[in-house]
Short mmCIF file of C-alpha atoms in Angstrom, two decimals:
data_model
loop_
_atom_site.label_atom_id
_atom_site.label_comp_id
_atom_site.label_asym_id
_atom_site.label_seq_id
_atom_site.Cartn_x
_atom_site.Cartn_y
_atom_site.Cartn_z
CA MET A 44 0.00 0.00 0.00
CA ARG A 45 1.26 3.49 -0.82
CA THR A 46 2.15 5.85 2.01
CA LYS A 47 1.44 9.03 0.02
CA LEU A 48 -1.36 10.18 -2.23
CA ASP A 49 -0.36 9.86 -5.88
CA ALA A 50 -2.21 11.31 -8.87
CA VAL A 51 -4.41 8.21 -9.28
CA SER A 52 -5.37 8.20 -5.60
CA ILE A 53 -6.16 11.91 -5.59
CA SER A 54 -8.33 11.45 -8.69
CA ALA A 55 -10.19 8.58 -7.01
CA VAL A 56 -10.77 10.68 -3.87
CA LEU A 57 -12.10 13.57 -5.94
CA VAL A 58 -14.49 11.18 -7.72
CA THR A 59 -15.61 9.91 -4.31
CA VAL A 60 -16.14 13.44 -3.00
CA GLY A 61 -18.13 14.44 -6.09
CA ALA A 62 -20.27 11.30 -5.94
CA PHE A 63 -21.01 11.59 -2.21
CA SER A 64 -21.66 15.33 -2.51
CA ALA A 65 -24.63 14.58 -4.75
CA THR A 66 -26.53 12.75 -1.97
CA ALA A 67 -27.98 15.72 -0.10
CA PRO A 68 -28.82 17.87 -3.18
CA LEU A 69 -30.51 14.94 -4.95
CA THR A 70 -32.54 14.11 -1.84
CA ALA A 71 -33.52 17.76 -1.38
CA PHE A 72 -34.52 17.99 -5.05
CA ALA A 73 -36.77 14.91 -5.02
CA THR A 74 -40.39 15.27 -3.95
CA GLY A 75 -40.85 11.70 -2.69
CA SER A 76 -40.36 10.63 0.92
CA ALA A 77 -36.76 10.66 2.13
CA LEU A 78 -37.31 7.24 3.75
CA ALA A 79 -38.61 5.82 0.47
CA LEU A 80 -35.61 7.28 -1.36
CA ALA A 81 -33.24 5.71 1.18
CA LEU A 82 -34.99 2.36 0.71
CA GLY A 83 -34.95 2.64 -3.08
CA ARG A 84 -31.29 3.59 -3.18
CA ASN A 85 -30.22 0.59 -1.10
CA ALA A 86 -32.62 -1.87 -2.72
CA LEU A 87 -31.52 -0.96 -6.24
CA GLY A 88 -27.86 -1.12 -5.20
CA LEU A 89 -28.40 -4.55 -3.67
CA LEU A 90 -30.23 -5.81 -6.77
CA THR A 91 -27.42 -4.48 -8.94
CA LEU A 92 -24.47 -5.96 -7.05
CA GLY A 93 -25.97 -8.73 -4.92
CA PRO A 94 -26.33 -11.49 -7.56
CA MET A 95 -22.88 -10.82 -8.98
CA VAL A 96 -21.23 -10.92 -5.54
CA ALA A 97 -23.14 -14.07 -4.57
CA LEU A 98 -21.81 -15.76 -7.69
CA ILE A 99 -18.21 -14.54 -7.46
CA ARG A 100 -17.88 -15.06 -3.69
CA ARG A 101 -20.01 -18.18 -3.23
CA ARG A 102 -17.12 -20.07 -1.61
CA GLU A 103 -16.60 -17.30 0.92
CA PHE A 104 -20.30 -17.27 1.80
CA ARG A 105 -19.99 -20.95 2.69
CA LYS A 106 -16.84 -20.34 4.72
CA VAL A 107 -18.46 -17.51 6.67
CA LEU A 108 -21.40 -19.76 7.55
CA ARG A 109 -19.03 -22.54 8.63
CA GLY A 110 -16.93 -20.09 10.63
CA GLU A 111 -13.61 -21.23 9.19
CA ARG A 112 -11.83 -17.95 9.90
CA PHE A 113 -12.27 -18.11 13.64
CA LEU A 114 -10.22 -19.66 16.39
CA VAL A 115 -12.82 -19.37 19.17
CA ARG A 116 -15.68 -21.66 18.24
CA LYS A 117 -18.25 -19.70 20.22
CA GLU A 118 -17.57 -16.75 17.90
CA GLN A 119 -17.67 -18.55 14.58
CA ARG A 120 -20.32 -16.27 13.09
CA ARG A 121 -19.10 -13.11 14.79
CA GLY A 122 -18.29 -11.32 11.53
CA ALA A 123 -21.74 -11.99 10.10
CA LEU A 124 -23.51 -10.93 13.30
CA LEU A 125 -21.48 -7.73 13.51
CA GLY A 126 -22.25 -7.11 9.83
CA ALA A 127 -25.97 -7.34 10.60
CA LEU A 128 -25.54 -4.88 13.47
CA ALA A 129 -23.56 -2.55 11.19
CA GLY A 130 -26.41 -2.75 8.65
CA THR A 131 -28.76 -1.49 11.36
CA ALA A 132 -26.48 1.47 12.04
CA LEU A 133 -26.31 2.15 8.30
CA ALA A 134 -30.11 2.13 8.05
CA ALA A 135 -30.28 4.63 10.91
CA HIS A 136 -27.73 6.82 9.12
CA PHE A 137 -29.67 6.87 5.85
CA ALA A 138 -33.02 7.46 7.55
CA THR A 139 -31.78 10.39 9.64
CA PHE A 140 -29.36 12.07 7.24
CA MET A 141 -31.56 11.92 4.15
CA SER A 142 -34.56 13.16 6.18
CA SER A 143 -32.46 16.06 7.52
CA THR A 144 -31.84 17.40 4.00
CA ARG A 145 -35.58 18.16 3.75
CA MET A 146 -35.68 20.11 7.01
CA THR A 147 -32.44 22.10 7.01
CA SER A 148 -30.09 23.40 4.34
CA VAL A 149 -27.88 21.02 2.37
CA ALA A 150 -24.77 22.81 3.68
CA MET A 151 -25.85 22.38 7.30
CA ALA A 152 -26.83 18.73 6.84
CA THR A 153 -23.55 17.73 5.15
CA ALA A 154 -21.41 19.74 7.58
CA LEU A 155 -23.07 18.20 10.63
CA VAL A 156 -22.91 14.65 9.26
CA ALA A 157 -19.22 15.27 8.54
CA THR A 158 -18.67 15.33 12.32
CA GLN A 159 -18.60 11.51 12.18
CA PRO A 160 -14.86 11.36 13.13
CA VAL A 161 -15.71 13.32 16.28
CA TRP A 162 -18.23 10.74 17.44
CA GLN A 163 -15.85 8.01 16.31
CA ALA A 164 -13.24 9.37 18.71
CA LEU A 165 -15.77 9.41 21.55
CA ILE A 166 -16.69 5.80 20.83
CA SER A 167 -12.98 5.00 21.02
CA THR A 168 -12.83 6.47 24.53
CA LEU A 169 -15.77 4.30 25.57
CA GLN A 170 -13.77 1.31 24.37
CA GLY A 171 -10.97 2.23 26.77
CA HIS A 172 -8.59 4.11 24.45
CA ARG A 173 -6.92 7.30 25.60
CA LEU A 174 -7.20 10.26 23.25
CA PRO A 175 -4.44 12.87 22.79
CA ARG A 176 -5.04 16.49 23.70
CA ALA A 177 -5.24 17.52 20.06
CA THR A 178 -8.22 15.20 19.61
CA TRP A 179 -10.05 16.72 22.57
CA ALA A 180 -9.30 20.20 21.23
CA GLY A 181 -10.75 19.22 17.86
CA LEU A 182 -13.82 17.77 19.59
CA GLY A 183 -14.38 21.02 21.45
CA VAL A 184 -14.04 23.16 18.33
CA SER A 185 -16.43 20.93 16.35
CA VAL A 186 -19.08 20.85 19.09
CA ALA A 187 -18.86 24.60 19.53
CA GLY A 188 -19.16 25.11 15.78
CA ALA A 189 -22.20 22.82 15.62
CA ALA A 190 -23.81 24.73 18.49
CA ILE A 191 -23.18 28.09 16.82
CA ALA A 192 -24.40 26.97 13.39
CA SER A 193 -27.49 25.24 14.80
CA GLY A 194 -28.24 28.27 16.98
CA MET A 195 -28.27 30.45 13.90
CA ASP A 196 -30.53 27.88 12.23
CA GLY A 197 -32.95 28.18 15.15
CA ARG A 198 -33.91 31.63 13.92
CA ALA A 199 -35.36 29.95 10.82
CA GLY A 200 -37.76 27.89 12.92
CA THR A 201 -38.10 24.62 14.80
CA GLN A 202 -38.00 22.53 11.63
CA ALA A 203 -34.43 23.60 10.85
CA VAL A 204 -33.30 22.72 14.37
CA VAL A 205 -34.92 19.28 14.09
CA GLY A 206 -33.14 18.84 10.75
CA ASP A 207 -29.82 19.72 12.38
CA ALA A 208 -30.49 17.18 15.14
CA LEU A 209 -31.26 14.49 12.56
CA ALA A 210 -28.03 15.27 10.72
CA LEU A 211 -26.08 14.89 13.97
CA ALA A 212 -27.88 11.62 14.62
CA GLY A 213 -26.84 10.52 11.14
CA ALA A 214 -23.21 11.30 11.99
CA ILE A 215 -23.43 9.29 15.22
CA ALA A 216 -25.03 6.35 13.38
CA LEU A 217 -22.28 6.48 10.75
CA ALA A 218 -19.63 6.47 13.49
CA GLY A 219 -21.32 3.41 14.97
CA TYR A 220 -21.29 1.73 11.58
CA THR A 221 -17.57 2.44 11.18
CA ALA A 222 -16.72 1.22 14.69
CA ILE A 223 -18.63 -2.04 14.21
CA SER A 224 -17.21 -2.56 10.73
CA GLU A 225 -13.69 -2.11 12.06
CA GLN A 226 -14.24 -5.17 14.25
CA ALA A 227 -15.92 -7.28 11.56
CA ARG A 228 -14.02 -6.46 8.36
CA PRO A 229 -10.91 -8.64 8.90
CA ASP A 230 -13.16 -11.71 8.88
CA VAL A 231 -15.24 -10.92 5.77
CA SER A 232 -14.20 -9.60 2.35
CA THR A 233 -15.27 -6.14 1.18
CA MET A 234 -17.76 -7.48 -1.38
CA VAL A 235 -19.45 -9.96 0.95
CA TYR A 236 -19.53 -7.47 3.81
CA SER A 237 -21.07 -4.79 1.59
CA VAL A 238 -23.83 -7.13 0.44
CA LEU A 239 -24.51 -8.27 4.01
CA CYS A 240 -24.81 -4.71 5.35
CA SER A 241 -26.90 -3.57 2.37
CA SER A 242 -29.27 -6.51 2.81
CA VAL A 243 -29.89 -5.77 6.48
CA CYS A 244 -30.15 -2.03 5.79
CA THR A 245 -32.68 -2.57 2.98
CA VAL A 246 -34.89 -4.90 5.04
CA GLU A 247 -34.91 -2.55 8.02
CA LEU A 248 -35.68 0.52 5.89
CA LEU A 249 -38.54 -1.43 4.32
CA ILE A 250 -39.92 -2.26 7.76
CA LEU A 251 -39.55 1.38 8.81
CA CYS A 252 -41.45 2.55 5.74
CA LEU A 253 -44.24 0.04 6.38
CA VAL A 254 -44.52 0.97 10.08
CA THR A 255 -44.64 4.71 9.36
CA GLY A 256 -47.04 4.27 6.44
CA THR A 257 -44.58 5.79 3.97
CA PRO A 258 -45.60 5.25 0.32
CA LEU A 259 -42.89 3.15 -1.24
CA PHE A 260 -42.98 4.09 -4.90
CA ALA A 261 -45.22 7.13 -5.13
CA PHE A 262 -42.61 8.98 -7.19
CA ASN A 263 -42.97 11.42 -10.05
CA GLY A 264 -40.55 11.62 -12.97
CA GLY A 265 -38.14 13.98 -11.23
CA THR A 266 -37.99 11.81 -8.13
CA TRP A 267 -37.26 8.71 -10.21
CA LEU A 268 -34.38 10.61 -11.85
CA ALA A 269 -33.12 11.64 -8.39
CA LEU A 270 -33.31 8.01 -7.23
CA LEU A 271 -31.35 6.93 -10.31
CA GLY A 272 -28.75 9.58 -9.47
CA LEU A 273 -28.52 8.32 -5.89
CA LEU A 274 -27.93 4.81 -7.19
CA ILE A 275 -25.29 5.77 -9.76
CA PHE A 276 -23.33 8.39 -7.83
CA PRO A 277 -23.09 7.76 -4.06
CA GLN A 278 -24.28 4.13 -3.99
CA LEU A 279 -22.19 2.65 -6.81
CA LEU A 280 -19.57 5.12 -8.03
CA GLY A 281 -18.87 6.70 -4.63
CA LEU A 282 -18.48 3.48 -2.67
CA PHE A 283 -16.45 1.79 -5.43
CA SER A 284 -13.98 4.66 -5.75
CA LEU A 285 -13.70 4.94 -1.94
CA ASN A 286 -12.91 1.23 -1.57
CA PHE A 287 -10.38 1.56 -4.40
CA VAL A 288 -8.50 4.47 -2.88
CA LEU A 289 -8.49 2.95 0.63
CA GLY A 290 -6.57 0.03 -0.86
CA ARG A 291 -3.68 2.25 -2.02
CA ALA A 292 -3.63 5.42 0.12
CA PRO A 293 -3.47 6.33 3.84
CA ALA A 294 -6.93 6.37 5.42
CA THR A 295 -6.19 9.64 7.24
CA ALA A 296 -5.31 11.55 4.10
CA VAL A 297 -8.43 10.17 2.44
CA SER A 298 -10.56 11.19 5.44
CA ILE A 299 -9.28 14.76 5.33
CA LEU A 300 -9.98 15.09 1.61
CA LEU A 301 -13.47 13.65 2.12
CA LEU A 302 -14.24 16.72 4.24
CA LEU A 303 -14.49 18.52 0.88
CA GLU A 304 -17.89 16.84 0.59
CA ALA A 305 -19.53 19.54 2.74
CA PRO A 306 -18.46 22.60 0.67
CA MET A 307 -18.96 20.64 -2.57
CA ALA A 308 -22.53 19.73 -1.60
CA ALA A 309 -23.18 23.35 -0.58
CA LEU A 310 -21.90 24.54 -3.97
CA ILE A 311 -24.11 22.05 -5.84
CA ALA A 312 -27.14 23.08 -3.77
CA TRP A 313 -26.44 26.77 -4.44
CA LEU A 314 -25.96 26.38 -8.20
CA TRP A 315 -28.81 23.87 -8.67
CA LEU A 316 -31.34 24.67 -5.96
CA GLY A 317 -30.40 28.23 -5.10
CA GLN A 318 -30.03 27.12 -1.47
CA LEU A 319 -27.60 28.58 1.06
CA PRO A 320 -27.57 28.66 4.87
CA ALA A 321 -27.77 31.95 6.71
CA ALA A 322 -24.60 34.04 6.54
CA THR A 323 -24.37 33.99 10.35
CA ALA A 324 -24.09 30.17 10.28
CA TRP A 325 -20.91 30.12 8.18
CA PRO A 326 -18.47 30.70 11.11
CA GLY A 327 -19.99 27.68 12.86
CA LEU A 328 -19.68 25.57 9.71
CA LEU A 329 -16.01 26.56 9.37
CA MET A 330 -15.38 25.62 13.02
CA ILE A 331 -16.93 22.20 12.39
CA MET A 332 -14.58 21.53 9.48
CA LEU A 333 -11.49 22.74 11.37
CA GLY A 334 -12.37 20.67 14.42
CA VAL A 335 -12.97 17.51 12.43
CA THR A 336 -9.68 18.01 10.57
CA ALA A 337 -7.85 18.29 13.91
CA VAL A 338 -9.46 15.06 15.13
CA VAL A 339 -8.52 13.15 11.96
CA VAL A 340 -4.91 14.38 12.01
CA ALA A 341 -4.53 13.60 15.72
CA ASP A 342 -5.89 10.11 15.11
CA ALA A 343 -3.30 9.57 12.37
CA ARG A 344 -0.45 10.61 14.65
CA ARG A 345 -1.76 8.29 17.35
CA ALA A 346 -1.76 5.33 14.93
CA ASP A 347 1.66 5.96 13.39
CA PRO A 348 4.11 5.15 16.21
CA ALA A 349 4.92 1.47 16.68
CA THR A 350 3.86 0.48 20.17
CA ASP A 351 3.26 -2.76 21.96
CA THR A 352 0.86 -4.02 24.56
CA ASP A 353 0.93 -3.83 28.31
CA THR A 354 0.99 -6.77 30.66
CA THR A 355 -2.78 -7.17 30.42
CA GLY A 356 -2.67 -7.54 26.66
CA GLU A 357 -4.41 -4.20 26.02
CA VAL A 358 -3.42 -2.94 22.59
CA ARG A 359 -2.12 0.63 22.48
CA GLY A 360 -1.33 0.84 18.78
CA LEU A 361 0.25 -0.91 15.83
CA VAL A 362 3.10 -3.25 16.70
CA ALA A 363 6.43 -3.18 14.91
CA PHE A 364 6.85 -6.92 14.51
CA PRO A 365 9.74 -8.88 12.99
CA GLN A 366 9.26 -10.97 9.85
CA HIS A 367 7.45 -14.25 10.63
CA PRO A 368 8.28 -14.18 14.38
CA LEU A 369 6.33 -17.34 15.21
CA LEU A 370 7.32 -19.52 12.28
CA ALA A 371 9.93 -21.29 14.38
CA LEU A 372 7.32 -23.24 16.28
CA ASN A 373 9.66 -24.59 18.94
CA HIS A 374 11.14 -21.21 19.81
CA ILE A 375 9.64 -18.64 22.17
CA PRO A 376 10.08 -15.18 20.62
CA GLY A 377 11.45 -12.14 22.41
CA GLY A 378 9.73 -9.70 24.72
CA ASP A 379 7.11 -8.21 22.38
CA ILE A 380 3.42 -8.72 21.65
CA HIS A 381 4.16 -12.08 20.07
CA ALA A 382 5.68 -13.32 23.31
CA PHE A 383 2.49 -12.33 25.11
CA LEU A 384 0.36 -14.21 22.58
CA TRP A 385 2.67 -17.23 22.76
CA ARG A 386 2.46 -17.40 26.56
CA GLU A 387 -1.31 -16.93 26.70
CA ALA A 388 -1.91 -19.54 24.00
CA HIS A 389 0.20 -22.14 25.82
CA ARG A 390 -1.76 -21.37 28.98
CA GLY A 391 -4.95 -22.16 27.09
CA ARG A 392 -6.29 -18.59 27.23
CA PHE A 393 -7.44 -18.63 23.65
CA ARG A 394 -10.24 -16.12 24.13
CA ALA A 395 -7.77 -13.46 25.32
CA VAL A 396 -5.40 -14.35 22.48
CA GLU A 397 -8.18 -14.09 19.89
CA SER A 398 -9.31 -10.73 21.26
CA THR A 399 -5.79 -9.30 21.12
CA ILE A 400 -5.15 -10.61 17.60
CA ARG A 401 -8.43 -9.07 16.45
CA LYS A 402 -7.44 -5.65 17.72
CA LEU A 403 -4.03 -5.86 16.09
CA GLU A 404 -5.50 -7.14 12.81
CA ASN A 405 -8.16 -4.43 12.81
CA GLU A 406 -5.49 -1.78 13.32
CA ALA A 407 -3.38 -3.24 10.51
CA VAL A 408 -6.38 -3.29 8.16
CA ARG A 409 -7.32 0.28 9.09
CA VAL A 410 -3.81 1.67 8.58
CA HIS A 411 -2.48 -0.52 5.73
CA GLY A 412 -5.53 -2.09 4.07
CA ALA A 413 -7.17 -5.54 4.13
CA LYS A 414 -4.85 -6.93 1.43
CA SER A 415 -1.59 -5.80 2.99
CA ALA A 416 1.37 -7.76 4.30
CA GLU A 417 0.73 -6.30 7.75
CA ALA A 418 -2.83 -7.66 7.84
CA THR A 419 -1.78 -11.03 6.40
CA HIS A 420 0.85 -11.34 9.12
CA TRP A 421 -1.90 -11.71 11.71
CA ILE A 422 -3.48 -14.52 9.66
CA GLU A 423 -0.14 -16.32 10.02
CA VAL A 424 -0.14 -15.64 13.76
CA ARG A 425 -3.67 -17.06 13.96
CA ALA A 426 -2.42 -20.17 12.18
CA VAL A 427 0.32 -20.70 14.76
CA VAL A 428 -2.11 -20.21 17.64
CA ALA A 429 -4.55 -22.64 15.98
CA ARG A 430 -1.78 -25.24 15.98
CA ILE A 431 -1.18 -24.65 19.68
CA ALA A 432 -4.92 -25.19 20.15
CA ALA A 433 -4.57 -28.48 18.21
CA ASP A 434 -6.99 -27.25 15.54
CA HIS A 435 -4.94 -28.55 12.63
CA ALA A 436 -7.68 -28.05 10.02
CA LEU A 437 -8.07 -24.35 10.87
CA SER A 438 -4.31 -23.88 11.01
CA ALA A 439 -3.89 -25.47 7.56
CA ARG A 440 -6.63 -23.30 6.06
CA LEU A 441 -5.06 -20.15 7.50
CA TRP A 442 -1.63 -21.07 6.15
CA LEU A 443 -3.17 -21.67 2.73
CA THR A 444 -4.85 -18.25 2.90
CA ALA A 445 -1.49 -16.64 3.65
CA ALA A 446 0.16 -18.65 0.85
CA ARG A 447 -2.40 -17.40 -1.66
CA PHE A 448 -1.65 -13.82 -0.60
CA HIS A 449 2.12 -14.25 -1.02
CA SER A 450 1.66 -15.96 -4.40
CA SER A 451 -0.70 -13.31 -5.81
CA PRO A 452 0.47 -11.46 -8.94
CA ALA A 453 0.94 -8.26 -6.93
CA ARG A 454 3.34 -10.01 -4.50
CA ARG A 455 5.09 -13.03 -6.03
CA ASP A 456 7.01 -13.71 -2.81
CA LEU A 457 8.16 -17.27 -3.54
CA PRO A 458 10.06 -17.95 -0.26
CA SER A 459 7.11 -16.81 1.88
CA THR A 460 4.68 -18.80 -0.26
CA ARG A 461 6.74 -21.96 0.17
CA THR A 462 7.06 -21.39 3.93
CA CYS A 463 3.30 -21.08 4.29
CA LEU A 464 2.66 -24.14 2.09
CA ASP A 465 5.13 -26.19 4.13
CA HIS A 466 3.27 -25.30 7.33
CA ALA A 467 -0.09 -26.04 5.72
CA TYR A 468 1.25 -29.42 4.62
CA GLN A 469 2.46 -30.20 8.15
CA GLU A 470 -0.90 -29.27 9.67
CA TRP A 471 -2.72 -31.35 7.05
CA HIS A 472 -1.02 -34.44 8.45
CA GLY A 473 -2.70 -33.78 11.81
CA VAL A 474 -6.25 -33.58 10.40
CA THR A 475 -8.49 -36.56 11.18
CA ASP A 476 -11.76 -35.61 9.48
CA GLU A 477 -11.79 -37.46 6.14
CA ASP A 478 -13.83 -34.83 4.28
CA VAL A 479 -11.48 -32.09 5.44
CA ILE A 480 -8.47 -34.20 4.45
CA ASP A 481 -9.81 -34.44 0.89
CA GLU A 482 -10.70 -30.74 0.75
CA LEU A 483 -7.31 -29.53 1.99
CA ALA A 484 -5.43 -32.04 -0.17
CA ALA A 485 -7.11 -30.63 -3.28
CA GLU A 486 -6.11 -27.08 -2.32
CA LEU A 487 -2.56 -28.11 -1.46
CA ARG A 488 -2.15 -30.06 -4.70
CA SER A 489 -3.47 -27.12 -6.73
CA MET A 490 -1.02 -24.65 -5.21
CA CYS A 491 1.96 -27.02 -5.20
CA ARG A 492 1.56 -27.79 -8.90
CA GLN A 493 2.21 -24.12 -9.64
CA ASP A 494 5.73 -24.44 -8.20
CA PRO A 495 8.35 -26.88 -9.64
CA TYR A 496 9.85 -27.05 -6.13
CA TYR A 497 6.92 -29.27 -5.11
CA SER A 498 6.72 -31.34 -8.26
CA THR A 499 7.70 -34.65 -6.67
CA GLU A 500 7.95 -35.27 -2.95
CA MET A 501 5.00 -33.37 -1.46
CA LEU A 502 2.61 -34.26 -4.28
CA ALA A 503 3.60 -37.91 -4.03
CA THR A 504 3.01 -37.86 -0.27
CA LEU A 505 -0.39 -36.26 -0.74
CA ASP A 506 -1.38 -38.92 -3.24
CA ARG A 507 -0.06 -41.77 -1.07
CA ARG A 508 -2.03 -40.66 1.96
CA LEU A 509 -5.22 -40.22 -0.04
CA LEU A 510 -4.71 -43.66 -1.59
CA HIS A 511 -4.10 -45.22 1.82
CA LYS A 512 -7.26 -43.55 3.16
CA ALA A 513 -9.27 -44.81 0.20
CA VAL A 514 -8.00 -48.40 0.64
CA HIS A 515 -8.66 -48.26 4.38
CA SER A 516 -12.20 -47.03 3.78
CA ARG A 517 -12.91 -49.88 1.36
CA GLN A 518 -11.59 -52.45 3.84
CA GLU A 519 -13.94 -51.14 6.51
#
């Protein structure tokens, strides 16, 4: 993953900003219910992408249901359950934010919903993380700006104040969605997770429309065009370009540039709808943007230094780990986070180990991306811990996952691929379930055939064991 924004990344961010900036103006332009528009946007997006994702990722859907990514058996479906909870938060965000654009100005709604990093930081404190002073300063400036801008809106009537409150609720719901997704994303791919969240969000918005008696498709021609715009721009183009840029650029730099959404949406609303907030509200809007920028920058500085964990295993940041520290399975590593995990695993405290690995993996995904070497490292650590837990099937699957990453066209790291395949092969010998033996043997054979290094010995051993198992089964 790149550490700086290049021309391609900047272009992708600008496309994302432009696409997301269209949400509030399109919703304000349409005459249909905001709830019905939110439902239509998600339903159409799901119908567009859902079947394709289900076809492309059908194997992953089965693995998620079987819980193959998880060490702790009681949490096998944790990623899916968290995804459903995140879908609920997303539904709350759409319902509140899109409704707010009808009650207050587009500039106010987008500026207030842009305070999401502020609420994200507060959620982080509730999870036990300490925030730097710069973050608290940014929080104070943003809250003060929101109070000033909303106070000026109060002169326009109660409806504008209610709209401001809904926009803030939308920001809080979005922060909740992000916090939950941060915990669930390492266990589910982007495509599967997006479909899962969209499905839950669509169903819950449908229920909300039915409960409130909102007409579902009572749209005129202009509203249908607005709904089409919501589908094309924020739902498809915006999310796709955002996912693309997060795979190659620092999340903090992207977050700061995404703050351009508020002034961009205000510009679109002014040129298209002739809509501007009161002049006295602009100082408050500027304070919101400055405060949010301070929070995002402070969060980046907090995530950059390499830190370790304390004696309780509480994660304080991203760990600077050596290359493959646990691959020597009979050697206890030095005094770092890996030593803590090693000790706790040998003591049988697998729940604490799993919790710590999750935090470290989530941090690696957030900072470096889901398909980074840093995130894959924690898959390898999981594989070692699974071996300590005597779960040879899970360990083999995790080593195969890491091997596929190292052998991908973008990596082509042959030594690391072979190391992972060797460990997968060793774990395969410890598997006793016959169906799993066949399944893993097929995957091992497929990957080994791609490398002349494995052309004889390992493949012959795989075939001999499968033949022996087949003969033994016939004799029984």
